[in-house]
XYZ file of C-alpha atoms in Angstrom:
737
model
C 102.899 111.337 143.763
C 100.219 114.029 143.847
C 96.938 114.317 141.999
C 95.787 117.585 140.440
C 92.236 117.989 139.016
C 92.109 120.745 136.464
C 90.567 122.024 133.251
C 92.934 122.395 130.344
C 92.758 126.033 129.189
C 95.329 126.193 126.470
C 98.395 124.413 125.105
C 101.477 126.634 124.907
C 103.829 124.169 123.333
C 103.543 120.577 122.054
C 106.176 118.383 120.473
C 104.288 115.984 118.199
C 107.082 113.414 118.173
C 107.675 113.035 121.883
C 104.302 114.164 123.151
C 105.972 116.609 125.555
C 103.504 119.407 126.225
C 103.468 122.658 128.209
C 99.904 123.720 129.054
C 97.965 126.168 131.250
C 95.179 124.765 133.446
C 92.547 126.151 135.841
C 91.564 124.448 139.028
C 88.603 125.191 141.359
C 90.997 126.987 143.710
C 93.149 128.882 141.173
C 90.226 131.000 139.967
C 91.384 133.223 137.160
C 95.071 132.475 137.803
C 96.233 129.694 135.513
C 98.760 127.060 136.555
C 101.483 125.616 134.325
C 101.698 121.865 133.791
C 104.399 120.024 131.745
C 104.766 116.504 130.504
C 103.209 113.970 128.135
C 99.801 115.486 127.558
C 99.465 115.039 123.784
C 95.886 114.514 122.746
C 94.290 116.293 125.673
C 91.984 119.009 124.280
C 91.387 122.490 125.643
C 88.149 122.384 127.657
C 88.669 118.853 128.942
C 88.741 118.130 132.640
C 91.893 116.210 133.521
C 93.021 114.175 136.483
C 96.777 114.720 136.434
C 99.218 112.523 138.376
C 102.739 113.895 139.078
C 104.552 116.243 141.333
C 105.094 119.956 141.934
C 108.517 121.358 140.975
C 110.118 124.760 140.780
C 111.772 125.837 137.438
C 114.562 128.457 137.784
C 113.052 130.550 135.002
C 109.362 129.673 134.907
C 108.665 129.250 138.596
C 106.248 126.656 140.112
C 104.900 124.008 137.751
C 103.308 120.624 137.936
C 105.243 117.796 136.266
C 102.799 115.274 134.802
C 103.565 111.533 134.827
C 100.227 110.382 133.481
C 96.691 111.684 133.059
C 93.142 110.575 132.554
C 90.215 112.607 131.262
C 87.339 113.101 133.580
C 83.857 114.119 132.560
C 83.218 117.563 133.988
C 80.501 117.838 136.619
C 79.726 121.549 136.756
C 77.640 123.408 134.229
C 80.488 125.742 133.346
C 82.751 122.757 132.921
C 80.325 120.881 130.685
C 79.790 123.919 128.543
C 83.551 124.403 128.121
C 84.071 120.704 127.467
C 81.485 120.550 124.721
C 82.485 123.933 123.264
C 86.126 122.996 123.022
C 85.594 121.424 119.616
C 85.988 117.969 120.946
C 82.834 116.670 119.358
C 82.374 117.296 115.627
C 79.330 119.434 115.111
C 79.332 121.231 118.451
C 81.031 124.611 118.703
C 80.987 127.103 121.563
C 77.623 128.713 120.724
C 75.775 125.479 120.273
C 77.342 124.101 123.482
C 75.933 127.089 125.348
C 72.465 126.362 123.962
C 72.587 122.598 124.728
C 73.758 123.157 128.300
C 71.262 125.986 128.728
C 68.612 123.421 127.977
C 69.773 120.288 129.841
C 72.001 121.757 132.534
C 74.039 119.298 134.666
C 72.204 116.462 132.911
C 73.721 117.325 129.534
C 76.379 114.635 129.231
C 74.042 111.857 130.469
C 71.498 112.895 127.816
C 74.044 112.871 124.994
C 75.284 109.459 126.228
C 71.904 107.732 126.994
C 69.187 109.594 125.069
C 70.923 111.474 122.228
C 67.600 111.706 120.334
C 66.446 114.251 122.919
C 68.945 116.790 121.555
C 66.254 117.859 119.065
C 64.550 119.645 122.018
C 67.316 122.249 121.747
C 66.096 125.235 119.686
C 67.469 125.200 116.066
C 69.035 121.766 116.454
C 67.679 119.594 113.657
C 67.657 115.770 113.433
C 70.678 115.813 111.134
C 72.987 117.614 113.568
C 71.542 115.503 116.398
C 72.465 112.297 114.671
C 75.935 113.559 113.860
C 76.538 114.552 117.525
C 75.334 111.190 118.710
C 77.662 109.347 116.365
C 80.618 111.613 117.196
C 80.073 110.948 120.915
C 79.938 107.163 120.419
C 83.075 107.224 118.376
C 84.722 109.477 120.953
C 83.818 106.888 123.620
C 85.276 103.945 121.738
C 88.357 105.997 120.871
C 88.779 106.751 124.596
C 88.828 103.052 125.440
C 91.424 102.345 122.756
C 93.326 105.418 123.910
C 93.596 104.343 127.436
C 95.054 101.018 126.261
C 97.387 102.648 123.787
C 98.567 105.254 126.283
C 99.456 102.321 128.538
C 101.869 101.118 125.863
C 103.287 104.554 125.221
C 101.492 105.658 122.063
C 100.851 109.406 121.626
C 97.202 110.290 121.284
C 97.361 111.703 117.784
C 98.691 108.333 116.575
C 96.105 106.517 118.709
C 93.372 108.267 116.830
C 94.873 107.143 113.551
C 95.331 103.604 114.713
C 91.660 103.619 115.759
C 90.536 104.923 112.337
C 92.522 102.187 110.572
C 91.320 99.149 112.645
C 88.289 100.378 114.574
C 87.367 97.783 117.239
C 90.200 95.453 116.188
C 92.734 98.163 117.297
C 93.607 96.585 120.655
C 94.130 93.120 119.234
C 96.320 94.336 116.344
C 98.446 96.429 118.628
C 98.763 93.579 121.129
C 99.490 90.686 118.668
C 100.882 92.198 115.445
C 102.280 95.634 116.305
C 104.602 95.668 113.222
C 101.544 95.813 110.974
C 101.123 99.375 112.171
C 104.226 100.456 110.314
C 102.842 99.233 107.042
C 99.199 100.257 107.537
C 99.158 103.547 109.417
C 100.611 106.688 107.875
C 102.853 108.438 110.416
C 103.833 105.226 112.216
C 107.182 103.960 111.181
C 109.127 100.904 112.247
C 110.617 102.819 115.207
C 107.232 103.593 116.761
C 105.890 100.135 116.038
C 109.055 98.728 117.648
C 108.502 100.741 120.816
C 104.935 99.456 120.995
C 106.069 95.861 120.352
C 108.483 96.145 123.201
C 105.772 97.419 125.499
C 103.447 94.555 124.647
C 106.269 92.010 125.244
C 107.496 90.955 121.845
C 111.095 89.687 122.195
C 114.003 91.687 120.829
C 115.209 88.850 118.606
C 111.820 87.400 117.530
C 111.553 86.574 113.781
C 108.468 88.811 113.615
C 110.650 91.769 114.620
C 113.580 90.907 112.355
C 111.322 90.431 109.283
C 109.663 93.778 109.925
C 113.094 95.314 110.377
C 114.274 93.972 107.015
C 111.264 95.487 105.217
C 111.892 98.724 107.072
C 115.561 98.769 106.105
C 114.583 98.366 102.411
C 111.879 100.986 102.575
C 114.364 103.427 104.212
C 116.686 102.638 101.312
C 113.821 103.339 98.865
C 113.245 106.663 100.611
C 116.955 107.335 99.846
C 116.351 106.579 96.254
C 117.522 102.875 95.953
C 115.301 100.392 94.228
C 117.190 97.501 95.875
C 120.069 96.811 98.212
C 122.957 94.395 97.653
C 122.426 91.569 100.150
C 125.505 92.278 102.307
C 124.483 95.965 102.651
C 120.969 94.952 103.619
C 122.197 92.575 106.306
C 124.653 95.110 107.712
C 122.152 97.928 107.735
C 119.380 95.831 109.264
C 121.726 94.463 112.028
C 122.508 98.066 112.957
C 118.861 99.214 112.952
C 117.667 96.083 114.863
C 120.666 95.840 117.133
C 120.847 92.067 116.691
C 123.734 89.951 115.350
C 123.903 89.479 111.474
C 123.705 85.652 112.052
C 120.091 85.988 113.238
C 119.159 87.964 110.110
C 120.335 85.497 107.467
C 117.710 82.822 108.192
C 114.838 85.433 108.345
C 115.892 86.927 105.070
C 115.105 83.746 103.201
C 111.447 83.452 104.292
C 110.403 87.024 104.914
C 107.315 87.863 102.814
C 107.327 90.763 100.392
C 110.927 90.408 99.199
C 112.353 89.380 95.827
C 115.915 88.064 95.514
C 117.954 88.265 92.305
C 121.547 88.467 91.019
C 122.511 91.811 89.371
C 125.917 91.880 87.698
C 127.021 89.067 89.918
C 125.869 90.706 93.156
C 122.997 89.169 95.118
C 120.288 91.882 95.362
C 117.218 92.102 97.505
C 114.160 94.099 96.455
C 110.870 94.999 98.026
C 108.631 93.062 95.598
C 106.669 96.098 94.243
C 109.947 97.794 93.210
C 111.199 94.681 91.546
C 107.928 94.265 89.652
C 107.997 97.929 88.599
C 111.617 97.818 87.398
C 111.227 94.627 85.275
C 107.897 95.909 83.960
C 109.239 99.333 83.064
C 112.214 97.909 81.160
C 110.082 95.478 79.177
C 107.399 98.114 78.454
C 110.003 100.531 77.065
C 111.690 97.904 74.990
C 108.263 96.695 73.855
C 107.196 100.162 72.681
C 110.447 100.551 70.735
C 110.338 97.222 68.980
C 106.612 96.941 68.035
C 105.724 97.019 64.338
C 102.784 99.377 64.666
C 103.333 103.146 64.294
C 100.585 105.564 65.048
C 102.647 108.430 63.504
C 103.760 106.481 60.382
C 103.171 109.598 58.348
C 106.448 111.045 59.595
C 108.465 108.162 58.130
C 107.955 109.715 54.630
C 108.297 113.418 55.471
C 110.610 115.782 53.664
C 112.240 117.282 56.748
C 113.676 120.397 55.008
C 110.141 121.202 53.904
C 108.702 120.496 57.392
C 111.182 122.759 59.098
C 110.617 125.527 56.513
C 106.873 125.188 57.154
C 107.486 125.442 60.883
C 109.555 128.518 60.429
C 106.884 130.167 58.320
C 103.788 129.310 60.315
C 105.253 128.782 63.786
C 105.272 131.278 66.641
C 108.346 133.382 67.066
C 111.404 131.823 68.616
C 112.494 132.331 72.277
C 111.486 136.002 72.403
C 114.033 136.955 69.741
C 111.567 138.581 67.404
C 112.744 136.311 64.546
C 110.165 133.901 63.198
C 110.415 130.353 64.474
C 114.042 130.886 65.071
C 115.649 128.352 62.852
C 115.955 125.262 64.937
C 119.614 124.520 65.732
C 120.887 121.246 64.247
C 120.601 119.396 67.564
C 117.033 120.681 68.027
C 116.109 119.391 64.516
C 117.592 116.051 65.429
C 115.402 115.985 68.527
C 112.238 116.855 66.620
C 112.958 114.069 64.124
C 113.718 111.597 66.873
C 110.425 112.310 68.643
C 108.339 111.943 65.498
C 110.115 108.889 63.910
C 111.197 106.830 66.930
C 108.684 105.368 69.329
C 110.545 106.263 72.512
C 112.957 109.142 72.872
C 114.637 111.280 75.532
C 115.372 114.940 75.235
C 117.670 116.540 77.831
C 119.670 119.658 78.304
C 120.178 122.599 80.718
C 118.379 125.988 80.865
C 118.645 128.341 77.848
C 119.323 125.452 75.397
C 115.840 125.532 73.823
C 114.224 122.413 75.237
C 110.880 124.242 75.474
C 111.114 125.528 71.959
C 111.924 122.031 70.691
C 108.935 120.576 72.474
C 106.707 123.227 70.999
C 107.916 122.392 67.548
C 107.313 118.666 68.087
C 103.761 119.365 69.213
C 103.087 121.725 66.324
C 104.214 119.310 63.628
C 102.216 116.468 65.206
C 99.213 118.736 65.399
C 99.532 119.678 61.698
C 99.158 115.964 60.923
C 96.097 115.744 63.167
C 97.763 113.452 65.646
C 96.152 112.813 69.060
C 98.469 114.456 71.516
C 98.782 114.050 75.292
C 101.070 116.247 77.347
C 101.859 115.538 81.021
C 104.238 116.608 83.825
C 104.761 115.345 87.378
C 103.514 118.488 89.151
C 100.613 120.894 88.718
C 102.959 123.834 88.219
C 104.958 122.092 85.576
C 101.780 121.057 83.760
C 100.508 124.636 83.782
C 103.778 125.799 82.202
C 103.584 123.136 79.552
C 100.084 124.227 78.675
C 101.208 127.859 78.279
C 104.229 126.838 76.229
C 102.461 124.649 73.661
C 98.928 126.051 73.660
C 97.821 122.460 74.189
C 96.156 121.322 77.405
C 98.683 119.491 79.710
C 97.885 117.656 82.914
C 99.703 116.021 85.794
C 100.737 112.427 85.301
C 98.494 111.439 88.251
C 95.445 112.992 86.664
C 96.305 111.722 83.221
C 96.288 108.140 84.496
C 93.207 108.814 86.680
C 94.680 107.239 89.778
C 91.906 105.857 91.979
C 91.858 105.577 95.764
C 94.708 103.247 96.691
C 96.722 104.608 93.772
C 95.693 102.200 91.016
C 95.516 103.846 87.558
C 92.390 103.703 85.349
C 94.646 103.501 82.250
C 97.072 100.573 81.888
C 98.166 97.910 79.434
C 94.618 96.643 78.939
C 93.086 100.098 78.779
C 95.734 102.263 77.205
C 95.565 106.083 76.571
C 94.105 106.989 73.247
C 97.074 109.018 72.077
C 99.523 108.988 69.118
C 102.123 111.172 70.877
C 102.749 111.348 74.651
C 105.164 114.041 75.891
C 106.315 114.058 79.539
C 108.098 117.152 80.747
C 110.298 117.522 83.929
C 111.040 113.791 83.541
C 113.924 113.984 86.068
C 111.211 113.878 88.737
C 109.712 110.633 87.611
C 110.358 107.903 90.149
C 110.298 104.270 89.276
C 106.767 103.458 90.413
C 105.160 106.378 88.615
C 107.216 105.959 85.446
C 106.139 102.324 85.351
C 102.422 103.215 85.641
C 102.803 105.892 82.948
C 104.708 103.725 80.385
C 102.258 100.843 80.907
C 99.431 103.123 79.807
C 101.006 104.163 76.469
C 99.409 102.330 73.545
C 101.588 100.158 71.311
C 102.574 102.171 68.295
C 102.281 105.475 70.017
C 105.349 107.741 70.446
C 106.603 108.544 73.941
C 108.972 111.445 74.566
C 110.626 112.203 77.952
C 111.893 115.759 78.356
C 113.989 116.786 81.360
C 117.250 118.023 82.764
C 119.281 115.071 83.950
C 121.615 117.298 85.993
C 118.883 118.261 88.424
C 118.293 116.335 91.624
C 116.947 112.835 90.993
C 113.353 111.990 91.796
C 112.157 112.142 95.440
C 110.921 108.545 95.122
C 113.139 105.530 94.379
C 114.908 105.148 91.044
C 116.897 107.298 88.600
C 114.720 106.744 85.609
C 115.900 109.582 83.405
C 119.594 108.995 84.104
C 119.224 105.213 83.513
C 117.449 105.790 80.158
C 120.173 108.221 79.074
C 122.900 105.787 80.159
C 121.928 103.076 77.696
C 122.222 102.910 73.873
C 118.939 101.005 73.787
C 116.861 104.243 74.017
C 117.311 107.045 71.485
C 118.226 110.404 73.025
C 119.368 113.957 72.173
C 121.212 116.254 74.576
C 120.908 119.985 73.789
C 124.153 121.808 74.598
C 124.041 125.059 72.650
C 123.066 128.088 74.750
C 121.080 130.571 72.726
C 122.349 134.142 72.493
C 119.591 135.743 74.404
C 119.711 133.215 77.255
C 123.459 133.806 77.561
C 122.672 137.329 78.982
C 120.815 135.859 81.926
C 122.653 135.371 85.175
C 120.316 132.481 85.989
C 121.282 130.577 82.854
C 125.002 131.509 82.907
C 125.420 130.569 86.566
C 123.414 127.408 86.322
C 125.818 126.173 83.649
C 128.840 127.409 85.538
C 127.768 125.527 88.664
C 127.027 122.476 86.611
C 130.631 122.525 85.373
C 131.905 122.948 88.922
C 132.844 126.641 88.446
C 132.113 129.340 90.983
C 129.132 131.474 89.872
C 129.568 135.052 88.635
C 127.937 137.066 91.404
C 127.989 140.586 89.996
C 126.804 142.283 86.815
C 123.447 140.519 86.127
C 120.031 142.115 86.513
C 118.482 138.762 87.600
C 121.117 137.201 89.939
C 122.166 138.635 93.316
C 124.352 137.488 96.181
C 124.158 138.874 99.718
C 127.243 137.985 101.696
C 126.699 137.057 105.316
C 129.318 134.842 106.976
C 127.488 134.927 110.394
C 125.232 131.912 110.298
C 122.895 133.374 112.953
C 122.266 136.452 110.871
C 121.251 134.599 107.704
C 117.656 133.747 108.728
C 116.672 137.377 109.594
C 118.305 138.465 106.353
C 116.322 135.921 104.317
C 113.010 137.052 105.979
C 113.791 140.699 105.327
C 114.558 139.918 101.635
C 111.548 137.669 101.095
C 108.930 139.633 102.960
C 110.053 143.268 102.180
C 112.985 144.098 99.932
C 112.477 141.748 96.976
C 108.709 142.280 96.656
C 109.143 146.056 96.890
C 112.001 146.367 94.473
C 110.707 143.955 91.816
C 107.041 144.555 92.389
C 106.360 140.910 93.264
C 103.768 139.350 95.551
C 105.590 138.001 98.628
C 103.315 134.987 98.908
C 102.597 134.049 95.346
C 105.765 134.986 93.388
C 108.610 134.417 95.820
C 109.828 131.020 97.056
C 112.454 130.484 99.674
C 114.327 127.285 98.969
C 116.421 125.933 101.825
C 119.073 123.145 101.422
C 117.873 121.599 104.699
C 114.862 121.422 106.982
C 116.675 121.754 110.299
C 118.810 124.520 111.723
C 118.291 128.302 111.948
C 118.332 128.903 108.184
C 116.438 125.620 107.560
C 112.973 125.490 106.045
C 111.314 124.733 109.410
C 112.572 127.870 111.250
C 112.280 130.107 108.186
C 108.616 129.120 107.855
C 107.884 130.191 111.426
C 109.684 133.507 110.819
C 108.094 134.174 107.421
C 104.629 133.276 108.730
C 105.183 135.885 111.475
C 106.157 138.438 108.872
C 103.505 137.716 106.227
C 100.536 136.218 108.132
C 100.877 137.299 111.755
C 98.328 136.356 114.359
C 95.535 138.901 114.747
C 92.296 138.811 116.600
C 90.426 139.120 113.300
C 92.210 136.173 111.697
C 90.967 132.707 112.771
C 93.682 130.214 113.463
C 94.125 126.576 114.457
C 96.929 125.248 116.572
C 98.173 121.802 115.603
C 101.060 120.508 117.652
C 103.818 123.063 117.269
C 102.316 124.616 114.167
C 99.613 127.301 113.790
C 97.471 127.470 110.640
C 95.872 130.793 109.668
C 93.772 132.026 106.771
C 96.264 133.327 104.191
C 98.949 130.740 105.039
C 100.919 129.242 102.162
C 100.947 125.438 102.652
C 102.020 122.257 100.878
C 100.789 118.665 101.005
C 103.379 116.166 102.208
C 101.888 112.804 101.218
C 99.971 111.361 98.333
C 96.298 111.231 99.416
C 94.180 109.490 96.827
C 90.924 110.064 98.651
C 90.967 113.869 98.558
C 89.728 116.253 95.930
C 88.594 115.412 92.464
C 91.378 112.955 91.774
C 93.651 112.891 94.784
C 96.053 115.462 96.219
C 99.667 114.670 95.789
C 102.863 115.236 97.709
C 104.203 118.640 96.713
C 100.836 120.293 95.858
C 100.980 123.937 97.083
C 98.118 126.125 98.110
C 96.781 128.859 100.347
C 94.434 128.477 103.344
C 91.314 130.325 102.365
C 88.942 129.407 105.242
C 88.971 128.019 108.743
C 85.824 126.615 110.265
C 86.189 126.014 114.002
C 82.724 124.478 114.389
C 83.070 122.126 111.406
C 86.651 121.282 112.448
C 88.111 121.961 109.062
C 90.114 124.287 106.942
C 90.022 124.876 103.202
C 93.070 125.108 100.910
C 92.912 126.572 97.413
C 95.654 124.610 95.527
C 97.767 125.901 92.666
C 95.670 123.733 90.437
C 92.694 125.969 91.468
C 90.865 123.271 93.417
C 89.389 123.813 96.885
C 90.412 120.992 99.222
C 88.954 120.546 102.701
C 91.122 119.196 105.549
C 89.544 118.161 108.793
C 91.581 119.236 111.819
C 92.831 115.676 112.457
C 94.366 115.598 108.967
C 96.572 118.637 109.458
C 99.716 116.495 109.699
C 99.421 116.204 105.922
C 100.097 119.928 105.573
C 103.210 121.978 106.321
C 103.816 125.606 105.751
C 105.420 126.489 102.409
C 106.807 129.977 102.762
C 110.126 128.153 102.716
C 110.474 124.587 101.371
C 113.358 122.264 100.881
C 115.017 122.318 97.495
C 114.008 118.681 97.025
C 110.401 119.709 97.325
C 110.745 122.388 94.650
C 111.482 119.985 91.813
C 109.427 120.485 88.703
C 108.087 123.811 89.922
C 109.001 127.217 88.659
C 108.753 130.472 90.575
C 109.186 134.052 89.393
C 111.762 134.553 92.195
C 113.809 132.202 94.244
C 115.683 133.019 97.481
C 118.302 130.559 98.711
C 119.982 130.592 102.152
C 123.431 129.010 102.102
C 125.294 128.596 105.427
C 128.230 126.613 106.658
C 125.786 124.965 109.049
C 124.385 122.882 106.170
C 127.636 121.195 105.088
C 125.938 117.821 104.712
C 123.574 119.185 102.048
C 125.893 121.471 100.108
C 126.008 119.715 96.744
C 126.250 120.841 93.188
C 123.015 119.339 91.857
C 121.130 120.720 94.854
C 122.297 124.251 94.134
C 121.762 123.794 90.382
C 118.213 122.606 90.957
C 117.459 125.605 93.198
C 118.748 128.162 90.658
C 116.981 126.584 87.727
C 113.587 126.855 89.453
C 113.659 130.668 88.970
C 112.039 132.382 85.992
C 113.062 135.988 86.603
C 115.245 136.345 89.703
C 117.640 134.482 91.959
C 118.816 135.855 95.294
C 121.419 133.871 97.264
C 122.163 134.929 100.800
C 124.779 133.616 103.190
C 128.360 132.298 103.099
C 130.547 132.625 99.954
C 132.697 129.936 101.503
C 129.715 127.530 101.748
C 128.715 128.433 98.201
C 132.205 127.410 96.991
C 131.888 124.023 98.785
C 128.513 123.363 97.231
C 129.794 124.071 93.714
C 132.758 121.743 94.215
C 130.876 118.913 95.833
C 129.402 116.246 93.582
C 126.175 114.739 94.891
C 125.955 111.474 96.701
C 126.980 108.394 94.693
C 124.672 106.700 92.221
C 121.563 105.038 93.569
C 121.246 101.258 93.497
C 118.992 100.754 90.443
C 119.100 98.117 87.754
C 116.965 99.750 85.033
C 119.927 100.468 82.750
C 121.041 96.886 83.275
C 117.632 95.605 82.186
C 117.307 97.962 79.228
C 120.648 96.678 77.948
C 118.960 93.340 77.796
C 121.114 91.840 80.514
C 118.489 89.764 82.220
C 119.375 89.181 85.813
C 118.605 85.623 86.913
C 116.192 84.974 89.728
C 116.965 82.954 92.776
C 113.422 82.605 93.988
C 110.366 84.683 94.785
């Protein structure tokens, strides 16, 4: 084993998951020549002095390099070193220029001053008491984090997670990690069961301990929830958990009975196990919906007496023109009339149908009639983009469901059963996106007697979160619904509409002869990614006069692989927002953020912005502040959100996104790569969802063979949910809570 003392100059590559890093360092002897070091260095910051333990090796392609086994940070001793250390952005509030001034004043004594007499920092010209205090606090925190870090590194935790563990538990970090490591999986975002399990092993918790098995059961159910299931049949749960935990099923049985946080029940004769919050949400949602339907009050009672022929004639005379046809409120088709009547006379209703069938026009008519009777109307949709569209469509302010309910930090809504929304009519668009937990919060907030209308396309992908709320509501007779099937004449000339319906019926799309639907054949999987980049960055914007960042969205079936969202993002960023000296940037793990980047939020964060920032929010990076350690994103809801550099794992680039992430959003133009490399994901509802996101233009590029497979393949089987069951009034019986 050899020891190398060096200053970290820059990180060339870092894998956030494994911590494997390739970096360039300078030593006293190397002068201006930098040496290459490789190994687990995650968390070391440029500018830090490191004591590296490891050995020298020679790489056939990259020459001599130092392979690191472990490292510790050393406080630098030279003036130059101290200046670089402080200027590296390690301490919030100190950037390179200020570091120079501080070191210019205190010299070699600088670090001792910050440590022992931080109040003296005010001696530095232009450094006020406020910044001084901030620097002192940041240094203290840094010191405590270092202690926790050393311990956590000893048990194999990457530094970026260590910081997060520290933020969650502060001084209790070491004791939580040592005694209850599985709590990390529940409490700390970014730590799953697997990471917690590795830590547990390192601190000596036995493989077959009940603590581990109970944590594994909760993990198995939360994985199932991530895959859309609200519960698992008990035999499935035991089988899956035994695989994940690598212990015999016989050990799992006894732990299942007394694990906290589970609810057991029989559904259709099958023993089912729920995570308690999902069980609560499902039973609540069913009883809320049935309660709204059966209550005697009616806040829109005036529509019980209406002469409908007159009402529709009035609509036709006073309404806006129909779907662009130049006729006055194009006579509503019979099924549309039925939907309007349902919405205004029944207290819960569902309106579904594919593109071009007049859902939007029907919704506009419902809102117009309600408005004519001075009803209080509330319109909502699951995403910011869908809410914007609903506002434009109806001329009535729409909002996201999250903002409507005023979710507070922690995700609790301000409106609920005891404090309902003051609305006579609540319309929710893009309802296929509503997962069980959000649907439950929403329905709970609707006042008794109000009318609730769900509008959505049930053939799209189901919600990202657990449940199949729209499908379950449509599957039962208990809830009134209308399905629009008639495609309007004008819509039938659009390739987007025609092909969406063809794909939905399992027929191969018509690739030629439409002005808004194009297919570029490319059977060579390796050539698809460059083709997509060329189309998205150059050819499509030029030919259709679109903005490559704002108007065009690449939607990939998968994240991994050459034509997956991950790689396409790297290539598109290079094409649209390349690195330049004039453009500030921030490296975060393997990603680089630059001003002008298109990004998306990947978790619900209730603490950010006016009322939280939610998974799927898209925006553009408008500013990067290297001294203040933060970047600013302007979201598509026109809000400026500030992210500190240690929160950048909540953002990913969004030049290309997965089709799942695109739900509920609409884009002027959509470009979809389809390759035989993504067999797993080639499914009809995936392709259908991608195509129906486009307003003006769809471009598909890739393999015609793969396209054929996607059209023929029905999506994965139904999710395990029991909402339909409960709505049918079949009350499952409880074993025990």
